[in-house]
């Protein structure tokens, strides 16, 4: 019994670790000490496997959540790295077409004796037979679908003293990427499919207890008397459930922030479920003066409040649940039939972010979530889109805390997209899934909108109507739209968003030139990208053999996307035409970073400068890769921030100065809810040899969340074939807020619009940057210092251009020693910078000390035209050629 108490205590501690904000008086997440095995290897039946006396000899120890392959990887079953070259293909195994067992022994503390016990399954992929203590308690007709929260009452089957054994027999999904497949997790053309199709347990398995009546799924909805935010009118509700076959009386109590209390008595009939509501009309204390409001990070503080709901039966607490929530009101409206704008607390918001991609094997990691979302914030993004790839509570808790909005909903492109093919059982799975998602996500401050379809509204209109009925009945507090594309739903009307591509390379001029048909800066682009993001050499060699580091090699192509996106050909054609043929992989990579930087910066700048002129949002496809890849990411699988990352970070500076490739105008973009006066905007144009050919300085203002056109760069005589534009923005206190460099060609990119396809528009001619290959050399002086704190080290790096030419595209790395690897993840205040002759720039980089592995860090700089031998650097810093 002592052992069982220890297990229960450990589970409670793990609950705190794996659910940052939710607290319940008793909730035991069954996380560790599971065993997993194939039914082919061990053909024992469930009635025996689920008994304490069964010995799981040779079974794999795992933690849950886990897919089948994730469990095998955790046990080092494979003697190869599945991400290297084409090793992924070696994972194929007929065993995945058969059932797998997941077995867990656990005990309950004596305090829970004689209570009602609920087993909650929050993510079975795809079907399961569930056994407990030798009894089949639910079969695969009941346990079906990875996005359902399924509660099984096991009160009559639980052992209150001693050992319980839970055995879940998993059957993986089949063909979720096909219209006649299972309603499971689908990847479309992102990546290759894992051969188990993520079969397994993909979210928590939890034990809850109640004394006859329980309360769950609290929701706090906010309404303001806009535009005033002085009073927040809160409506609180929760779901009360009678777990007995007798009528029960209970008192539902609520508390907000320890100082606002409310309660009501209820009666529930046998096994009745009832929504309990507290509205501000009947409970005056829910009209809160001077509330602590949750804002997206650019607009204010993402302040969180605390709600606790408890159920009391016979003057004793049956259960209680407490979690964070945000006092915020999110709405949307159509600007026109094609453009929808979202408002937070009555303020319009221009949304710029990227699409979330989970680990290919669905391996959840709090550390990884923290690292990736820190990079999201560092890039100045304010939204993440999660298309049918739902994370765990940790992910949403971090977004709540950091003020990051989340767009989420159902996915393309397989079975979920074809509801007209569903039978009654599959339709029931879909509706149960929708209900589960509403209950789970509705109280999370970060959730902005729910999409009932991705690439189109549900083809069966009755499905969308049923979705909307569920969402309305569960008081979903945020906007809901029918699709992530521009289709007009027969049920919900115009979406006000678009999915018109591109998904492959287009030049910077594209984004401002298209104003009504494709992917240019108009409407809200829910997924869009200039295509490949080629990782740096240091990442490539981690997943490609050195003899495969070439854009025509089959290993290279295998790590692109699939189908249409199985090559980097379109990107490469532009690269060679614009920057010249490449001599080796290092030459290819330095040019690729240039093209990644300019392409992604231009996309985000165009959407920023056109905001609210029908333009309301843009989501880069994608944020990161599910495995090491060459396309559609802002940072690579190893968290290395390269050209794409810093181009996007630059473009989304909250106070930013930019150049229009189309109009040649200089403009200021302000993403804060604050007006800026007395701004200084300065422009300088330099030839390749470093001579200044043009300079202009003005003083201007920009309104809150506004844009300001400043002046046009005129035609300039005697320019070199490639020239540079430096823009600098200072505030009224002469503090530099933005420095932005452009490399420009006298020959412009041109597009062949008549041959546009859904995924790109081809070029009819290319800008000519080949003169960059023969830039005059220049020298740098680097002075680096560091401050080591308890958990973090911060380096301050001052770089001065001591030569006569522009120092172009200077890349700074932080290594764990002089000949070592990059310290990752790392945050740089800026990177891939350029410097005018005589100019100095100071940038910072920071990282957690544990990631430096107790080594002596080394700052290494390289650049397009750096004379390495004649440049100078202080201790623990130096230079390298590209």
GROMACS .gro file of C-alpha atoms in nm, residues 509-683:
model
  175
  509UNK     CA    1   0.802   4.266  -5.590
  510UNK     CA    2   0.523   4.004  -5.592
  511UNK     CA    3   0.365   4.096  -5.261
  512UNK     CA    4   0.273   4.458  -5.342
  513UNK     CA    5   0.205   4.402  -5.711
  514UNK     CA    6  -0.083   4.158  -5.680
  515UNK     CA    7  -0.372   4.352  -5.531
  516UNK     CA    8  -0.678   4.135  -5.589
  517UNK     CA    9  -0.625   3.784  -5.724
  518UNK     CA   10  -0.340   3.583  -5.575
  519UNK     CA   11  -0.125   3.600  -5.264
  520UNK     CA   12  -0.040   3.970  -5.259
  521UNK     CA   13  -0.103   4.204  -4.969
  522UNK     CA   14  -0.480   4.207  -4.955
  523UNK     CA   15  -0.732   4.021  -4.737
  524UNK     CA   16  -0.609   3.775  -4.470
  525UNK     CA   17  -0.375   3.508  -4.608
  526UNK     CA   18  -0.410   3.210  -4.375
  527UNK     CA   19  -0.119   3.022  -4.533
  528UNK     CA   20   0.137   3.162  -4.771
  529UNK     CA   21   0.509   3.147  -4.836
  530UNK     CA   22   0.792   3.224  -5.078
  531UNK     CA   23   0.886   2.860  -5.050
  532UNK     CA   24   1.210   2.692  -4.947
  533UNK     CA   25   1.410   2.799  -4.643
  534UNK     CA   26   1.748   2.639  -4.688
  535UNK     CA   27   1.917   2.561  -4.355
  536UNK     CA   28   2.282   2.655  -4.299
  537UNK     CA   29   2.560   2.405  -4.353
  538UNK     CA   30   2.584   2.330  -3.980
  539UNK     CA   31   2.227   2.197  -3.984
  540UNK     CA   32   2.236   2.027  -4.323
  541UNK     CA   33   2.518   1.792  -4.222
  542UNK     CA   34   2.304   1.667  -3.934
  543UNK     CA   35   2.052   1.509  -4.170
  544UNK     CA   36   2.222   1.484  -4.511
  545UNK     CA   37   2.540   1.293  -4.596
  546UNK     CA   38   2.815   1.530  -4.701
  547UNK     CA   39   2.822   1.372  -5.044
  548UNK     CA   40   2.448   1.448  -5.076
  549UNK     CA   41   2.475   1.821  -5.014
  550UNK     CA   42   2.354   1.925  -5.356
  551UNK     CA   43   2.015   2.041  -5.477
  552UNK     CA   44   1.976   1.758  -5.731
  553UNK     CA   45   2.068   1.476  -5.495
  554UNK     CA   46   1.792   1.229  -5.404
  555UNK     CA   47   1.857   1.269  -5.031
  556UNK     CA   48   1.820   1.646  -5.069
  557UNK     CA   49   1.492   1.603  -5.257
  558UNK     CA   50   1.364   1.356  -4.998
  559UNK     CA   51   1.385   1.631  -4.736
  560UNK     CA   52   1.176   1.874  -4.937
  561UNK     CA   53   0.800   1.834  -4.924
  562UNK     CA   54   0.611   1.575  -5.124
  563UNK     CA   55   0.422   1.576  -5.454
  564UNK     CA   56   0.434   1.928  -5.602
  565UNK     CA   57   0.684   2.039  -5.341
  566UNK     CA   58   0.934   1.758  -5.377
  567UNK     CA   59   1.215   1.979  -5.512
  568UNK     CA   60   1.372   2.322  -5.464
  569UNK     CA   61   1.377   2.376  -5.842
  570UNK     CA   62   1.175   2.700  -5.857
  571UNK     CA   63   1.380   2.854  -5.579
  572UNK     CA   64   1.705   2.735  -5.737
  573UNK     CA   65   1.618   2.871  -6.081
  574UNK     CA   66   1.561   3.214  -5.931
  575UNK     CA   67   1.876   3.187  -5.724
  576UNK     CA   68   2.103   3.109  -6.019
  577UNK     CA   69   1.944   3.373  -6.241
  578UNK     CA   70   1.950   3.642  -5.977
  579UNK     CA   71   2.277   3.573  -5.792
  580UNK     CA   72   2.473   3.371  -6.046
  581UNK     CA   73   2.573   3.008  -6.077
  582UNK     CA   74   2.714   2.848  -5.765
  583UNK     CA   75   3.059   2.697  -5.731
  584UNK     CA   76   2.998   2.467  -5.434
  585UNK     CA   77   2.751   2.402  -5.153
  586UNK     CA   78   2.892   2.686  -4.941
  587UNK     CA   79   2.843   2.933  -5.225
  588UNK     CA   80   2.489   2.800  -5.275
  589UNK     CA   81   2.408   2.840  -4.906
  590UNK     CA   82   2.532   3.197  -4.869
  591UNK     CA   83   2.322   3.299  -5.169
  592UNK     CA   84   2.025   3.102  -5.040
  593UNK     CA   85   2.031   3.297  -4.713
  594UNK     CA   86   2.016   3.623  -4.911
  595UNK     CA   87   1.719   3.503  -5.111
  596UNK     CA   88   1.544   3.363  -4.803
  597UNK     CA   89   1.593   3.690  -4.617
  598UNK     CA   90   1.467   3.925  -4.889
  599UNK     CA   91   1.174   3.706  -4.992
  600UNK     CA   92   1.028   3.658  -4.645
  601UNK     CA   93   1.099   4.016  -4.533
  602UNK     CA   94   0.916   4.155  -4.836
  603UNK     CA   95   0.610   3.940  -4.769
  604UNK     CA   96   0.572   4.056  -4.411
  605UNK     CA   97   0.653   4.419  -4.493
  606UNK     CA   98   0.395   4.434  -4.772
  607UNK     CA   99   0.123   4.301  -4.547
  608UNK     CA  100   0.230   4.538  -4.272
  609UNK     CA  101   0.233   4.855  -4.481
  610UNK     CA  102  -0.104   4.773  -4.639
  611UNK     CA  103  -0.278   4.688  -4.312
  612UNK     CA  104  -0.649   4.757  -4.293
  613UNK     CA  105  -0.646   4.868  -4.657
  614UNK     CA  106  -0.829   4.534  -4.694
  615UNK     CA  107  -0.512   4.367  -4.564
  616UNK     CA  108  -0.569   4.221  -4.217
  617UNK     CA  109  -0.341   3.921  -4.166
  618UNK     CA  110  -0.075   3.688  -4.301
  619UNK     CA  111   0.036   3.345  -4.181
  620UNK     CA  112   0.367   3.212  -4.312
  621UNK     CA  113   0.347   2.848  -4.415
  622UNK     CA  114   0.512   2.727  -4.193
  623UNK     CA  115   0.678   2.816  -3.865
  624UNK     CA  116   0.902   2.509  -3.838
  625UNK     CA  117   0.937   2.161  -3.982
  626UNK     CA  118   0.810   1.840  -3.824
  627UNK     CA  119   1.144   1.689  -3.917
  628UNK     CA  120   1.465   1.825  -4.072
  629UNK     CA  121   1.354   1.982  -4.397
  630UNK     CA  122   1.442   2.232  -4.667
  631UNK     CA  123   1.113   2.414  -4.718
  632UNK     CA  124   0.851   2.611  -4.527
  633UNK     CA  125   1.013   2.711  -4.202
  634UNK     CA  126   1.134   3.024  -4.026
  635UNK     CA  127   1.393   2.836  -3.820
  636UNK     CA  128   1.506   2.482  -3.889
  637UNK     CA  129   1.442   2.161  -3.697
  638UNK     CA  130   1.752   2.221  -3.484
  639UNK     CA  131   1.625   2.570  -3.392
  640UNK     CA  132   1.892   2.742  -3.602
  641UNK     CA  133   1.779   3.095  -3.699
  642UNK     CA  134   1.907   3.178  -4.048
  643UNK     CA  135   1.813   3.414  -4.333
  644UNK     CA  136   1.438   3.356  -4.328
  645UNK     CA  137   1.422   3.408  -3.953
  646UNK     CA  138   1.603   3.739  -3.949
  647UNK     CA  139   1.425   3.869  -4.258
  648UNK     CA  140   1.093   3.808  -4.088
  649UNK     CA  141   1.212   3.944  -3.754
  650UNK     CA  142   1.327   4.261  -3.927
  651UNK     CA  143   1.001   4.306  -4.116
  652UNK     CA  144   0.785   4.265  -3.807
  653UNK     CA  145   0.969   4.508  -3.580
  654UNK     CA  146   0.690   4.682  -3.386
  655UNK     CA  147   0.828   5.019  -3.499
  656UNK     CA  148   0.978   4.965  -3.842
  657UNK     CA  149   1.108   5.156  -4.144
  658UNK     CA  150   1.077   4.991  -4.485
  659UNK     CA  151   1.118   5.033  -4.861
  660UNK     CA  152   0.855   4.947  -5.120
  661UNK     CA  153   0.988   4.745  -5.413
  662UNK     CA  154   0.685   4.856  -5.613
  663UNK     CA  155   0.653   5.230  -5.542
  664UNK     CA  156   1.008   5.299  -5.418
  665UNK     CA  157   0.854   5.477  -5.118
  666UNK     CA  158   0.996   5.473  -4.769
  667UNK     CA  159   0.735   5.413  -4.500
  668UNK     CA  160   0.706   5.364  -4.125
  669UNK     CA  161   0.495   5.083  -3.976
  670UNK     CA  162   0.380   5.114  -3.615
  671UNK     CA  163   0.235   4.803  -3.449
  672UNK     CA  164   0.185   4.957  -3.105
  673UNK     CA  165  -0.130   5.118  -2.963
  674UNK     CA  166   0.071   5.437  -2.922
  675UNK     CA  167   0.126   5.740  -3.143
  676UNK     CA  168   0.485   5.838  -3.215
  677UNK     CA  169   0.580   6.198  -3.287
  678UNK     CA  170   0.911   6.350  -3.384
  679UNK     CA  171   1.045   6.041  -3.560
  680UNK     CA  172   1.353   6.085  -3.779
  681UNK     CA  173   1.370   5.881  -4.099
  682UNK     CA  174   1.702   5.874  -4.281
  683UNK     CA  175   1.787   5.710  -4.614
   0.00000   0.00000   0.00000
